[in-house]
Coordinates of C-alpha atoms in Angstrom, one line a residue:
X567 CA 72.4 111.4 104.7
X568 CA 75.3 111.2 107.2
X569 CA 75.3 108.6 110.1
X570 CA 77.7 109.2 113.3
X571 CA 78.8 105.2 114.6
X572 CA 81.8 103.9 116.9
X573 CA 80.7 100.2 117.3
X574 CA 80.6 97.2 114.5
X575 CA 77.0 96.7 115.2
X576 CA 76.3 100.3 114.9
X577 CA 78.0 100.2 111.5
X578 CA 76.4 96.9 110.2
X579 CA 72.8 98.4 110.8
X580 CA 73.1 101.7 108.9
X581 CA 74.7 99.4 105.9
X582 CA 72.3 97.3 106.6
X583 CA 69.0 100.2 106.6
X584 CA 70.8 101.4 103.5
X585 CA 70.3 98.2 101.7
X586 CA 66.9 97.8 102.6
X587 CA 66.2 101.5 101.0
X588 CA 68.2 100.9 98.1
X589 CA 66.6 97.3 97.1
X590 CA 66.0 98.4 93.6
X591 CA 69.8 98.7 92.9
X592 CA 71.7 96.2 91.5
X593 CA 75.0 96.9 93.5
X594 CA 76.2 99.2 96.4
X595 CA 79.7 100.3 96.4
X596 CA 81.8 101.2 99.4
X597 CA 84.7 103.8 99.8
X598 CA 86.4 104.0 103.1
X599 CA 88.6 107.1 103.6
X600 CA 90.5 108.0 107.3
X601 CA 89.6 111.0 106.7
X602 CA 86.1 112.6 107.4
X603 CA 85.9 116.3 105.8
X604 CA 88.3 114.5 102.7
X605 CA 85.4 114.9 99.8
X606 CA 85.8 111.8 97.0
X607 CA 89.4 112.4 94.8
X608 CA 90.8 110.3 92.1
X609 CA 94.5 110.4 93.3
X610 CA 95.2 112.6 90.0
X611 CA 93.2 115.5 91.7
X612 CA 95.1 114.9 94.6
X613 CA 98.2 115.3 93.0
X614 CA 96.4 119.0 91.5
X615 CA 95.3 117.1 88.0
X616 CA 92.0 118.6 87.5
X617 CA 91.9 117.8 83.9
X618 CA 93.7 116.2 81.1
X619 CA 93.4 114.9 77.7
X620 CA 93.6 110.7 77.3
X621 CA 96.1 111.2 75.0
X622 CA 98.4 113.0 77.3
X623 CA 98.4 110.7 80.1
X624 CA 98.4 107.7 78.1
X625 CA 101.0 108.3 76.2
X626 CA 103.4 110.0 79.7
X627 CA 102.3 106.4 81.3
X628 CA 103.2 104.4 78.4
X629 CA 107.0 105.9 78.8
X630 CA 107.2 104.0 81.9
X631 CA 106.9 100.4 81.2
X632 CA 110.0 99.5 80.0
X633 CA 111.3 100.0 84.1
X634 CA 108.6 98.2 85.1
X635 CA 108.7 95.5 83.1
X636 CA 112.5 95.3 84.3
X637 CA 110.9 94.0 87.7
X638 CA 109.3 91.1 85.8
X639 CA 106.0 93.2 84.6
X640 CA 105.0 92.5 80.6
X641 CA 103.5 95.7 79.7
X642 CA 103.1 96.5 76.3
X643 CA 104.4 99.4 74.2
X644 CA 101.6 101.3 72.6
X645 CA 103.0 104.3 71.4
X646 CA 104.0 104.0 67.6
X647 CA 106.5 106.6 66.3
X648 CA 105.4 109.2 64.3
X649 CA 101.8 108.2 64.7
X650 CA 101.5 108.6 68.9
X651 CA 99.2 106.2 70.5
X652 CA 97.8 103.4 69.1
X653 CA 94.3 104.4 70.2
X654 CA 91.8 106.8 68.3
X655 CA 90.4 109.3 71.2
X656 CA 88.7 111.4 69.4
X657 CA 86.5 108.4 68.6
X658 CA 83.7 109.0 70.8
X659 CA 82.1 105.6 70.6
X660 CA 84.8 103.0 72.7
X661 CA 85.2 105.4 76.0
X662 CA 81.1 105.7 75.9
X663 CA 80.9 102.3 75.8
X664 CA 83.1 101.4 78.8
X665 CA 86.3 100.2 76.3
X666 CA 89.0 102.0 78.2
X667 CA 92.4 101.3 76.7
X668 CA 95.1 99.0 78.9
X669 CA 93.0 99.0 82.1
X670 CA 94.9 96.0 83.6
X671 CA 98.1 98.9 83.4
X672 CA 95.6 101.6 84.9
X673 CA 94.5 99.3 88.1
X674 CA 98.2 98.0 88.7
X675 CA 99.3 102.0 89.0
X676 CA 96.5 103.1 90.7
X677 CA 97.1 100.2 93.8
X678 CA 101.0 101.2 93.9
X679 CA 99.9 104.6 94.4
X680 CA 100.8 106.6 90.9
X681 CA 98.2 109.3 89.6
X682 CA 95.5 107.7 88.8
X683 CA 92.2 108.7 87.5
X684 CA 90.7 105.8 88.7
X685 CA 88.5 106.0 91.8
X686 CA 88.6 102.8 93.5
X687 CA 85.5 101.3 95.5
X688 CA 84.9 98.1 96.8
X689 CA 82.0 95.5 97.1
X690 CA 82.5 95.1 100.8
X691 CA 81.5 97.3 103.5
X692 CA 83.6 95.5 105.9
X693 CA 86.9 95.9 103.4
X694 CA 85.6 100.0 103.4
X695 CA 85.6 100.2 107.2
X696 CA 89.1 98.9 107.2
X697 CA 90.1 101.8 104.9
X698 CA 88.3 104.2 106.8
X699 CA 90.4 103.1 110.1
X700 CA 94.1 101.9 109.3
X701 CA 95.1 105.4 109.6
X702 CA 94.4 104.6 113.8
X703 CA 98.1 102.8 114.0
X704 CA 100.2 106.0 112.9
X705 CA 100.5 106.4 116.7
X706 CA 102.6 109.4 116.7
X707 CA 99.9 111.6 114.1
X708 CA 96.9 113.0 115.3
X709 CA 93.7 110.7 114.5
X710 CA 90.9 111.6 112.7
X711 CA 87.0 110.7 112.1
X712 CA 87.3 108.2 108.8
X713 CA 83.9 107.8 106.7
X714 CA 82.9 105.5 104.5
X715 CA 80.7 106.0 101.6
X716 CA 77.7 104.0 99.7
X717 CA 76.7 104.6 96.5
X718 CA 73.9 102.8 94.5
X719 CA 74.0 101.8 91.4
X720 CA 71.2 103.8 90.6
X721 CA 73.1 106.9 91.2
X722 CA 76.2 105.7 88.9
X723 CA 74.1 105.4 86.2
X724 CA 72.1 108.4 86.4
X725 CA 75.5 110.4 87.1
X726 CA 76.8 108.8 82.9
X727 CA 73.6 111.2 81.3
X728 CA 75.1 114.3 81.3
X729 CA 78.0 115.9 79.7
X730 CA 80.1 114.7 82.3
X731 CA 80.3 110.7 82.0
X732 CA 81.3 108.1 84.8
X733 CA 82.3 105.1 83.6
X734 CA 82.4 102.0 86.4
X735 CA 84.9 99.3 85.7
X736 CA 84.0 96.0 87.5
X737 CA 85.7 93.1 89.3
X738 CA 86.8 91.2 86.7
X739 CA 90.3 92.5 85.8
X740 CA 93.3 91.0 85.1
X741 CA 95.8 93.2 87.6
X742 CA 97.5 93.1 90.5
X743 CA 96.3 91.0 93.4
X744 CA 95.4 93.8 95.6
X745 CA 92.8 93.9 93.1
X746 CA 91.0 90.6 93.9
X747 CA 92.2 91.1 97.8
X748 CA 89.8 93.9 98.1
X749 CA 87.1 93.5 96.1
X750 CA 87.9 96.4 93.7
X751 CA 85.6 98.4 91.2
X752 CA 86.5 101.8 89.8
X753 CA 84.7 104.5 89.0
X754 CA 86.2 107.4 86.0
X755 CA 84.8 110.6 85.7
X756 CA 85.3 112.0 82.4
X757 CA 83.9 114.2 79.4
X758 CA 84.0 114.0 75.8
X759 CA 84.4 117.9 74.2
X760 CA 86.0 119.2 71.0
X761 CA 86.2 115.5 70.1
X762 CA 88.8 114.1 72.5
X763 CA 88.4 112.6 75.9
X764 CA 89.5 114.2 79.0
X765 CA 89.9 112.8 82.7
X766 CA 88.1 115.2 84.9
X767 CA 87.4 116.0 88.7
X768 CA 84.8 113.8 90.1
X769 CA 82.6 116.4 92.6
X770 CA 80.3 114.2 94.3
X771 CA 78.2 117.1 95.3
X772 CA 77.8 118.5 92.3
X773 CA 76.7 115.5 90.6
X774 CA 74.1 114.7 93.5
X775 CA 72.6 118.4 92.7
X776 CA 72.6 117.7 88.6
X777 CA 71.5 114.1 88.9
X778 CA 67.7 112.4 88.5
X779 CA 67.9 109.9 91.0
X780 CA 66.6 111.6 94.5
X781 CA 66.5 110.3 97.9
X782 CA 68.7 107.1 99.5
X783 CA 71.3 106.9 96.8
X784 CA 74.2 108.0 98.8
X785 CA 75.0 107.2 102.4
X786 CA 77.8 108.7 104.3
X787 CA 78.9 107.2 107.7
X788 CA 81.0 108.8 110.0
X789 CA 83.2 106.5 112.3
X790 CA 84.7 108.2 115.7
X791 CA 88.4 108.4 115.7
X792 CA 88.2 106.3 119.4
X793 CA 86.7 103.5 118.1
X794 CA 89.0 102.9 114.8
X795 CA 91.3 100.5 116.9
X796 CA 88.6 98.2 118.4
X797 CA 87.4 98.1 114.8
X798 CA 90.4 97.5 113.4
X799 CA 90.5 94.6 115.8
X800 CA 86.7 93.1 115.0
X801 CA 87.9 93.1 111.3
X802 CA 91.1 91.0 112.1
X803 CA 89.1 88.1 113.9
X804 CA 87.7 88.1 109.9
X805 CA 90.7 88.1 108.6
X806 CA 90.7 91.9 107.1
X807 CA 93.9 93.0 107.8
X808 CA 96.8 95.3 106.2
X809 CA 98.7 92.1 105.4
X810 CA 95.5 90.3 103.7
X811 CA 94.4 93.6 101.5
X812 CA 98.0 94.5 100.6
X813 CA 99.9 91.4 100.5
X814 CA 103.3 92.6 100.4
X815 CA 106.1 92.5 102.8
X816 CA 105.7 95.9 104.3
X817 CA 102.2 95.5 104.9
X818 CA 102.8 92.5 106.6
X819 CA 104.8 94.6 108.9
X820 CA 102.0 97.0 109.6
X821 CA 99.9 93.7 110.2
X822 CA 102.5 92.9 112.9
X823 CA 102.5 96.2 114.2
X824 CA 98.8 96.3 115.0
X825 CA 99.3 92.8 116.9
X826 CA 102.4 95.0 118.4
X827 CA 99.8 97.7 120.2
X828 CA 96.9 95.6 120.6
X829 CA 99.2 93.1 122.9
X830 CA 100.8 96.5 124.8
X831 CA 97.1 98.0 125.3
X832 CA 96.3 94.5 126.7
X833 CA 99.1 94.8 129.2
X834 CA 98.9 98.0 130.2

């Protein structure tokens, strides 16, 4: 189900209608995106990743630490010489069981933008929104419909009982502050064949035609490019900003810049 909106209020009640029809779940998780017609991407399939073995990426991230931790980071080494990584991945049991090696390192690349094939969410619908409109101060580039998606956790769970798995990694993780700024869960579509684990594509669609759980376990709502800067503006008076759900000094420029265009729109 898709739902067109281009007011706050208009936004809150199809959350809220959702809510009511999805009582049974334990959690709803929202994805903003500025784009309408972008389909849900792990920034790996973005980059053209479609698939790859664990032990390939984990061992090409693992070569990166050392510069990182240069900048203050304490990452740990875990590939051993001759032996590779010090993980077993072709142990089924720890990935089924939501034990994903180093994910503290795996959230910290995924919010500085590296390939990641972690899919970030977050508990608020309000935080979603925002992500579905920032794109609205980029002035000189054309805007777009954003849309924001909610999933039940119904659905999550029904999605882990095929061959393809999706694992969701919670709140609580010790990473960058981002993390805690805006109320970050992850979802990680993967599959375990010829015994090793491989990050794969995530296809929405596809899993809503192979999944059990039917009617309102997915809600898609479609915000109207003209309305992304008054929005923008509701979710500042609650202090949902670029500066508060990035907290770095660039954002806080962006944060400046939107107080920039909303004092010239006054004006003019």
């Amino acid at each position: 189900m898709c739902v067109l909106v281009k007011s706050l209020s208009e936004y809150i009640d199809a959350v809220n209608e959702f809510r009511k029809n999805s009582e049974l779940s334990k959690t709803i998780l929202f994805r903003g995106q500025s784009n309408a017609d972008w389909s849900i991407q792990s920034s790996l399939e973005r980059a053209g990743v479609l698939n790859i073995l664990f032990e390939e990426y984990y061992k090409t991230i693992d070569c990166y630490k050392p510069e990182f931790n240069a900048y203050g980071k304490n990452f740990k080494r875990n590939v051993k010489f001759p032996n590779g990584y010090n993980f077993d991945f072709s142990d089924y049991n720890p990935i089924s069981y939501n034990q994903f090696p180093e994910i503290e390192y795996l959230t910290y690349l995924r919010h500085h933008g590296f390939p990641s094939p972690l899919i970030d969410f977050t508990q608020s619908e309000y935080i979603a929104l925002f992500f579905a409109c920032e794109n609205a101060i980029n002035v000189n580039k054309a805007n777009t419909n954003g849309k924001i998606f909610a999933l039940n956790s119904n659905l999550i769970d029904a999605f882990s009982c095929g061959y393809k798995e999706f694992h969701r990694i919670g709140h609580y993780v010790d990473t960058d502050p981002r993390h805690i700024a805006q109320q970050s869960e992850y979802l990680i579509a993967c599959c375990f064949s010829s015994d090793k684990w491989m990050f794969v594509p995530f296809d929405l669609e596809q899993n809503l035609r192979d999944s059990s759980v039917k009617g309102n376990s997915v809600l898609e709502i479609e915000v109207v490019a003209s309305a992304k800067m008054e929005l923008l503006q509701e979710l500042n008076k609650m202090n949902i900003n670029h500066f508060t759900l990035y907290r770095d000094e660039d954002s806080l420029v962006k944060k400046m810049k939107f107080d920039f265009l909303q004092k010239q729109r006054r004006l003019g």
